[in-house]
Tab-separated table of C-alpha atoms and ligand atoms in Angstrom:
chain	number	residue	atom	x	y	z
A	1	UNK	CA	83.307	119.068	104.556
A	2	UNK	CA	85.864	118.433	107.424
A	3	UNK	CA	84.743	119.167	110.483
A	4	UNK	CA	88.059	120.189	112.912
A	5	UNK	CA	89.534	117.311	114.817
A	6	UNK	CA	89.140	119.659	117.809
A	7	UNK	CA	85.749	119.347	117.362
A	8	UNK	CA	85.410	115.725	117.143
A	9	UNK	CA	87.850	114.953	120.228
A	10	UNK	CA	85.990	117.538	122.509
A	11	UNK	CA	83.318	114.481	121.903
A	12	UNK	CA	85.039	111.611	121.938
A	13	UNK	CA	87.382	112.559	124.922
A	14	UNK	CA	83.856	112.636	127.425
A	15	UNK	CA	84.229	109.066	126.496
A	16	UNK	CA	87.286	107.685	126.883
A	17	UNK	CA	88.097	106.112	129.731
A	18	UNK	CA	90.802	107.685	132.258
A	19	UNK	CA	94.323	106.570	131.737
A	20	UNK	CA	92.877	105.009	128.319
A	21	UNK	CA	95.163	104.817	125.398
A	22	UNK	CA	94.524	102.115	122.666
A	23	UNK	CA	97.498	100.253	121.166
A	24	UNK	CA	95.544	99.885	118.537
A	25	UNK	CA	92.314	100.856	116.626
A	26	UNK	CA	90.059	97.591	114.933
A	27	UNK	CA	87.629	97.868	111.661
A	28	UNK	CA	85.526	95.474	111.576
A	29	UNK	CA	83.603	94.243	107.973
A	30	UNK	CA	80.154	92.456	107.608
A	31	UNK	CA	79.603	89.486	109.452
A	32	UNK	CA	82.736	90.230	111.910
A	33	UNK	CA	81.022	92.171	114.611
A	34	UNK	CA	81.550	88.843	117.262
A	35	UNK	CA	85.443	89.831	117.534
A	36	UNK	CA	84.348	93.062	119.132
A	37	UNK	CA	81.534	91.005	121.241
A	38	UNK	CA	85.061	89.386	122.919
A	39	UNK	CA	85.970	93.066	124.433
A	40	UNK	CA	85.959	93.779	127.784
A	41	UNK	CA	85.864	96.962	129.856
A	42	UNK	CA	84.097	98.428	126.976
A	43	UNK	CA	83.066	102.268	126.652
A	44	UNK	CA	80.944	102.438	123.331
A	45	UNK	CA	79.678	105.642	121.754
A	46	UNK	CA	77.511	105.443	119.020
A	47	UNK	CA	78.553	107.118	114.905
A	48	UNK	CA	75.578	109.189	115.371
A	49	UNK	CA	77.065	111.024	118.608
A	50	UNK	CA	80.420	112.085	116.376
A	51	UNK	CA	80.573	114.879	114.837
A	52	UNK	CA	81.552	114.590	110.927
A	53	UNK	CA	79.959	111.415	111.172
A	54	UNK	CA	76.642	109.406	109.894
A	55	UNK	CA	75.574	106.008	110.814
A	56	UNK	CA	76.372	103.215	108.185
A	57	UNK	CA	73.237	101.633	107.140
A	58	UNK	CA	74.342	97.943	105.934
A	59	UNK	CA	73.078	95.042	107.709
A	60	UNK	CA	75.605	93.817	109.436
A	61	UNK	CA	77.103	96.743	110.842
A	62	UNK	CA	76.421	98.022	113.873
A	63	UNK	CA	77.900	101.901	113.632
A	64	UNK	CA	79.806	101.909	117.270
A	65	UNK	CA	83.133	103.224	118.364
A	66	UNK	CA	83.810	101.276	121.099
A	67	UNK	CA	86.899	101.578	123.618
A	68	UNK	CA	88.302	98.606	125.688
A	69	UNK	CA	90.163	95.334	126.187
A	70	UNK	CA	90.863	92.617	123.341
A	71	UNK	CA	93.229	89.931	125.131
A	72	UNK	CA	93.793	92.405	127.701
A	73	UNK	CA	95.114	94.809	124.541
A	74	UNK	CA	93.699	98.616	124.939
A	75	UNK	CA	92.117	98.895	121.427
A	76	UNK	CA	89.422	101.268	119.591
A	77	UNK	CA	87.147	99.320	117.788
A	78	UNK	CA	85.308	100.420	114.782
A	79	UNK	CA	82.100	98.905	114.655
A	80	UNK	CA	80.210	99.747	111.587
A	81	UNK	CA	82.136	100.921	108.507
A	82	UNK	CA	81.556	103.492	106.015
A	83	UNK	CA	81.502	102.796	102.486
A	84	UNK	CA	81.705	105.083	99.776
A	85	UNK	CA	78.772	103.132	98.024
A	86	UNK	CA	76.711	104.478	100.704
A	87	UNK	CA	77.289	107.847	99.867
A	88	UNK	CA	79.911	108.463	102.447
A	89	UNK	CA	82.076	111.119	102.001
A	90	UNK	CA	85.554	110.433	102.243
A	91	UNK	CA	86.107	113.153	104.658
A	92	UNK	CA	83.968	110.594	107.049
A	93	UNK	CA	86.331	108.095	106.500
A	94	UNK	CA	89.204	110.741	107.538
A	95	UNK	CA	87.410	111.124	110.640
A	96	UNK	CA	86.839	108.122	111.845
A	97	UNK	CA	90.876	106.957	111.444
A	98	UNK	CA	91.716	109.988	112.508
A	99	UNK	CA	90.150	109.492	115.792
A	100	UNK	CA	91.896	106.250	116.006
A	101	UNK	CA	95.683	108.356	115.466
A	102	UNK	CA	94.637	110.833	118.250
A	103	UNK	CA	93.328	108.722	120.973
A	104	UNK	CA	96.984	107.532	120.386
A	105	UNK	CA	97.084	104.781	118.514
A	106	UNK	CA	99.593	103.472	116.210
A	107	UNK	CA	98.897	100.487	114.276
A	108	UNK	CA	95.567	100.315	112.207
A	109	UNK	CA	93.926	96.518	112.259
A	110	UNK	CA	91.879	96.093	109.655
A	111	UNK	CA	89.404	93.442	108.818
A	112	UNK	CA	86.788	93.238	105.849
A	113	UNK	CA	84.783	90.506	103.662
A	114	UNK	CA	85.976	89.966	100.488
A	115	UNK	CA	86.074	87.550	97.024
A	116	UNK	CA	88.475	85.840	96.453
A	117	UNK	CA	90.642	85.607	92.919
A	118	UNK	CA	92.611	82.462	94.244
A	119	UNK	CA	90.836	79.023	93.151
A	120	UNK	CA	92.931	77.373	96.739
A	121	UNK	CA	91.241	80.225	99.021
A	122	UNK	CA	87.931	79.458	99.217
A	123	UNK	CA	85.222	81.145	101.637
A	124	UNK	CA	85.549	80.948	104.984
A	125	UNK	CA	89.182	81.252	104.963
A	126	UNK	CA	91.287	84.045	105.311
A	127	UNK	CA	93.578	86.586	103.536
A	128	UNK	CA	96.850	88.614	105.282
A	129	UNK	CA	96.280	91.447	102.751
A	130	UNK	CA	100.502	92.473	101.498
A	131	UNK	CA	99.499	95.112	98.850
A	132	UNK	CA	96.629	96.911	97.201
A	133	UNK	CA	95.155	98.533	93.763
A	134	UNK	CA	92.995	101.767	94.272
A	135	UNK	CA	90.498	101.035	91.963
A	136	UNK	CA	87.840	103.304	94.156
A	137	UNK	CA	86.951	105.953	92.214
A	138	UNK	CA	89.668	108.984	93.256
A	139	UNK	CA	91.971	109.253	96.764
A	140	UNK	CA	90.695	110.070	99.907
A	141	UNK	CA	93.684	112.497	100.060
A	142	UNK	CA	92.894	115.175	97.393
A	143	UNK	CA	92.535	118.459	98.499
A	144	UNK	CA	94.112	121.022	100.912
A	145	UNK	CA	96.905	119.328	102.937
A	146	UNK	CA	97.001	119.925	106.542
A	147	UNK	CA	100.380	119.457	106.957
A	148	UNK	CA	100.164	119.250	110.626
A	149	UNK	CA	98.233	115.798	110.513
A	150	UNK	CA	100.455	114.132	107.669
A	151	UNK	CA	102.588	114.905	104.256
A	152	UNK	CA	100.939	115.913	100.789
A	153	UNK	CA	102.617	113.074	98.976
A	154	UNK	CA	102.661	109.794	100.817
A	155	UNK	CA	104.279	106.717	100.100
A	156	UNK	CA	102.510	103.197	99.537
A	157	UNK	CA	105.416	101.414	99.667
A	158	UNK	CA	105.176	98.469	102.705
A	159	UNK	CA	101.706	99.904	103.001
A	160	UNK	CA	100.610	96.709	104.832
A	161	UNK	CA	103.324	97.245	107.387
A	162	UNK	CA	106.109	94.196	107.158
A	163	UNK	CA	106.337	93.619	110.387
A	164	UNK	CA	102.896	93.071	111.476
A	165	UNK	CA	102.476	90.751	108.706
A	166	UNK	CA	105.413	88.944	109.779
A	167	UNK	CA	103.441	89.096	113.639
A	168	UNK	CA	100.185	88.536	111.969
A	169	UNK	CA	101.894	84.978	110.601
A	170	UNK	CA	103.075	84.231	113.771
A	171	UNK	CA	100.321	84.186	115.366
A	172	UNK	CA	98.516	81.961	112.800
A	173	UNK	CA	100.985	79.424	113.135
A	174	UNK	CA	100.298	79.238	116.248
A	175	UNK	CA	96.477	78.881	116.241
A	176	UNK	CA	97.315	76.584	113.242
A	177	UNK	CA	95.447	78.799	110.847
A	178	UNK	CA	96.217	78.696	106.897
A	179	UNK	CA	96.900	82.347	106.329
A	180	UNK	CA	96.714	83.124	102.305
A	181	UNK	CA	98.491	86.178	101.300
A	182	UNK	CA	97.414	88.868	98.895
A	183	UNK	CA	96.804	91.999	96.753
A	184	UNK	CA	93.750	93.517	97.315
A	185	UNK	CA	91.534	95.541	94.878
A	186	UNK	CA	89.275	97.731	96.112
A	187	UNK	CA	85.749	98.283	94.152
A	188	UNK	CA	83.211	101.068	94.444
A	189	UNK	CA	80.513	98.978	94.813
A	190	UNK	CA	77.660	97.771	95.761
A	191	UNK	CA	77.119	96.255	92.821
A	192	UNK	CA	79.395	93.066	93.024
A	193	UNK	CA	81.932	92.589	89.743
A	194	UNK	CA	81.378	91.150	86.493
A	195	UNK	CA	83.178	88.213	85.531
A	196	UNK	CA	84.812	90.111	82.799
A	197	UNK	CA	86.072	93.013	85.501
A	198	UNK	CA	87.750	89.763	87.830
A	199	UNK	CA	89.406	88.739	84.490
A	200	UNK	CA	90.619	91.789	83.915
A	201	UNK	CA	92.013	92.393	87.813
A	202	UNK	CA	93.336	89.277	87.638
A	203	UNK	CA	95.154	90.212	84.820
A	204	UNK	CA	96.655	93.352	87.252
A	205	UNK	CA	97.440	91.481	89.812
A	206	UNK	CA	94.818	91.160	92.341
A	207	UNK	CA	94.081	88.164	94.484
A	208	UNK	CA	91.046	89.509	96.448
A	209	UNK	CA	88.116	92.363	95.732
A	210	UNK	CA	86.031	94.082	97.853
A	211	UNK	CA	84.694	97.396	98.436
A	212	UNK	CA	86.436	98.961	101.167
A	213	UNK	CA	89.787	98.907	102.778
A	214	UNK	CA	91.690	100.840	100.120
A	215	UNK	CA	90.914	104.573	101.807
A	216	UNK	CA	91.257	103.405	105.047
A	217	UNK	CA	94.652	102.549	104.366
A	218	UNK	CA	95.616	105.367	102.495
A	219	UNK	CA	94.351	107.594	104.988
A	220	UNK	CA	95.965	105.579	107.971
A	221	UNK	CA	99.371	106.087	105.938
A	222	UNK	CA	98.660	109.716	105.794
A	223	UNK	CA	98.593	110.097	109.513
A	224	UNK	CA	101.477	107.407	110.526
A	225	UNK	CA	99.889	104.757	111.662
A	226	UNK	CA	100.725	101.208	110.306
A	227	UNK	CA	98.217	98.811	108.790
A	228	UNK	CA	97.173	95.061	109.314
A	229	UNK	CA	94.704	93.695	107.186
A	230	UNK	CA	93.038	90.124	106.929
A	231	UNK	CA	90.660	89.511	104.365
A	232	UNK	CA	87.320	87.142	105.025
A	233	UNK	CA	86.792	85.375	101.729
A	234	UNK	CA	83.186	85.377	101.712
A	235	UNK	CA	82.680	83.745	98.285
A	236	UNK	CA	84.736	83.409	94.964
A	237	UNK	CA	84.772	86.002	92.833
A	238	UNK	CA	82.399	86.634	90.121
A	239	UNK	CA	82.821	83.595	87.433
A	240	UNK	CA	85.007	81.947	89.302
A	241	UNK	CA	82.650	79.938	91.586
A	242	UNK	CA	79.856	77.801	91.046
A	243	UNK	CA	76.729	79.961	92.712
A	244	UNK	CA	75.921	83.820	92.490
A	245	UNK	CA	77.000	85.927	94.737
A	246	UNK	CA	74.994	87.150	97.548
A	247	UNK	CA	74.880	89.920	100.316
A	248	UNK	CA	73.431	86.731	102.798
A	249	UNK	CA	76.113	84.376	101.424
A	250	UNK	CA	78.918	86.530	102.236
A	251	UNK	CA	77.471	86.958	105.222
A	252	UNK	CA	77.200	83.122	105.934
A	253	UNK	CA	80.508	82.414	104.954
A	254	UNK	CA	81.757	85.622	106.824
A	255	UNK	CA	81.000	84.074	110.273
A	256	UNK	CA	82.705	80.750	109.249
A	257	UNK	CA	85.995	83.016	108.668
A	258	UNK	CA	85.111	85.246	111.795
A	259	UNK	CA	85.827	82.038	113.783
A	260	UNK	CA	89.330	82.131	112.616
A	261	UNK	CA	89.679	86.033	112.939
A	262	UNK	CA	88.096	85.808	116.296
A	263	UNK	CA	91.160	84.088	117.692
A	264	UNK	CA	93.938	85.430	115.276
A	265	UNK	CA	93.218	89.135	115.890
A	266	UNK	CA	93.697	88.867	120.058
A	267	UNK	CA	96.758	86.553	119.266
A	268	UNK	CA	97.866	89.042	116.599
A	269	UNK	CA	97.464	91.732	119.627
A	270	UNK	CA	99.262	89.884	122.007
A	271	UNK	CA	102.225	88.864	119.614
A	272	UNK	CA	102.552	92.653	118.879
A	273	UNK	CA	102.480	93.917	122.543
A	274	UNK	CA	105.024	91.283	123.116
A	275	UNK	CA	106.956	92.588	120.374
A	276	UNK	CA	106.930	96.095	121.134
A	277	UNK	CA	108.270	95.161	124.731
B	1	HPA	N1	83.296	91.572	95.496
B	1	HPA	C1	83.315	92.763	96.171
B	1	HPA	N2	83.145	92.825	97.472
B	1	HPA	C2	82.983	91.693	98.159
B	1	HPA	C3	82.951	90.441	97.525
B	1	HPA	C4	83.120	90.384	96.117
B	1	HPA	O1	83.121	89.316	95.487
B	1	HPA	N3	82.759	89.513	98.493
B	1	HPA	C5	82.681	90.183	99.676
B	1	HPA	N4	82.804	91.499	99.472
């Protein structure tokens, strides 16, 4: 069920700070949560408190919307994200980024934990994410259209917006990160793949898999705002590594790669302030 945006922003709005708007709203994946430990200023309501919303339940995810300061960037952060393999309704997911839209934000940063399908990005490096496949089961569009939050048919072309991946590889350079680049395919879940299934997405294209990301994006599209995404690689994927895959070894390797986000993201803020003038 949707519950009305009115509805959720009579909540959120006892929150937000006066004279608040975020450039930008922030998802954070497992094992990332120490970017949004680096905010300051921070207002922080918990999922629980939203309307529409319930509290993820994965370790590693803390379930906060917090408001404040990255680099001296206004930004929402999403702590906690909602998975599908939860049981998370997509309408959830529609809240939560649309929250991000009408607090007045226009680009959507995302970051997430995922395999990797390239044999020279290993885990703990990262992925600027340039296209995806929807391999989640449906779109988090179908149904009635409210055509006063976004179009019925909405395009995926330059998805991952252009220009913030051009901004996003700026500001690797100049931490003197190696940035791989990317199509991600997005899984269900939470059962990891089967060597046969990486074959086969290898086959289609993909460089990286992981199980969320895809209906974020979509939805962000749907309401205007443009997406960054950098992947964690947490591990490679099935088959293609040495070790089984673990929920503690992505982990692991997710804070080695949260090192690197933890500076790119503010410099990725600051490059795109200075951009926008
Ligand atoms: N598959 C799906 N999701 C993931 C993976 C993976 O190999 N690693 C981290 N998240």
């Amino acid at each position: 069920m949707n519950t009305p945006m009115s509805e959720v922003m009579e909540v959120i709005n006892r929150y937000v700070p006066k004279g608040f708007t975020p450039k930008a709203g922030l998802i954070l994946g497992s094992g990332l949560s120490s970017l949004a430990e680096q905010m300051t200023n921070v207002v922080t309501i918990p999922y629980q408190a939203i309307p529409g919303l319930h509290a993820g339940g994965v370790a590693g995810h803390a379930s906060l919307l917090a408001m404040g300061y990255l680099n001296n960037v206004p930004i929402v952060c999403l702590r906690g994200r909602l998975h599908l393999y939860e049981g998370t309704a997509y309408s959830s997911i529609r809240t939560l980024i649309q929250i991000v839209r009408h607090l007045g934000a226009s680009v959507l940063v995302l970051t997430c934990a995922a395999g990797s399908l390239l044999p020279e990005a290993g885990p703990g490096e990262v992925m600027l994410i340039r296209d995806h496949i929807n391999f989640h089961p449906g779109n988090p569009l179908v149904g009635p259209n409210d055509e006063s939050i976004g179009p019925r048919f909405v395009s995926m072309d330059n998805a991952y917006d252009r220009g913030l991946r051009e901004i996003m590889e700026t500001a690797a350079n100049k931490l003197n990160i190696k940035l791989h680049q990317g199509v991600y395919i997005s899984t269900l879940g939470p059962s990891f793949e089967t060597p046969a299934e990486i074959r086969a997405f290898k086959i289609w294209g993909a460089d990286a898999v992981g199980m969320s990301v895809v209906p974020e994006t979509i939805i962000a599209r749907h309401v205007g705002l443009r997406v960054a995404c950098v992947a964690a690689i947490t591990n490679p994927a099935a088959g293609m590594g040495t070790e089984d895959i673990t929920h503690e070894g992505t982990l692991h390797y997710g804070e080695i790669a949260a090192r690197k986000l933890v500076k790119l993201i503010p410099e990725f803020l600051q490059e795109m302030q200075h951009a926008a003038g």
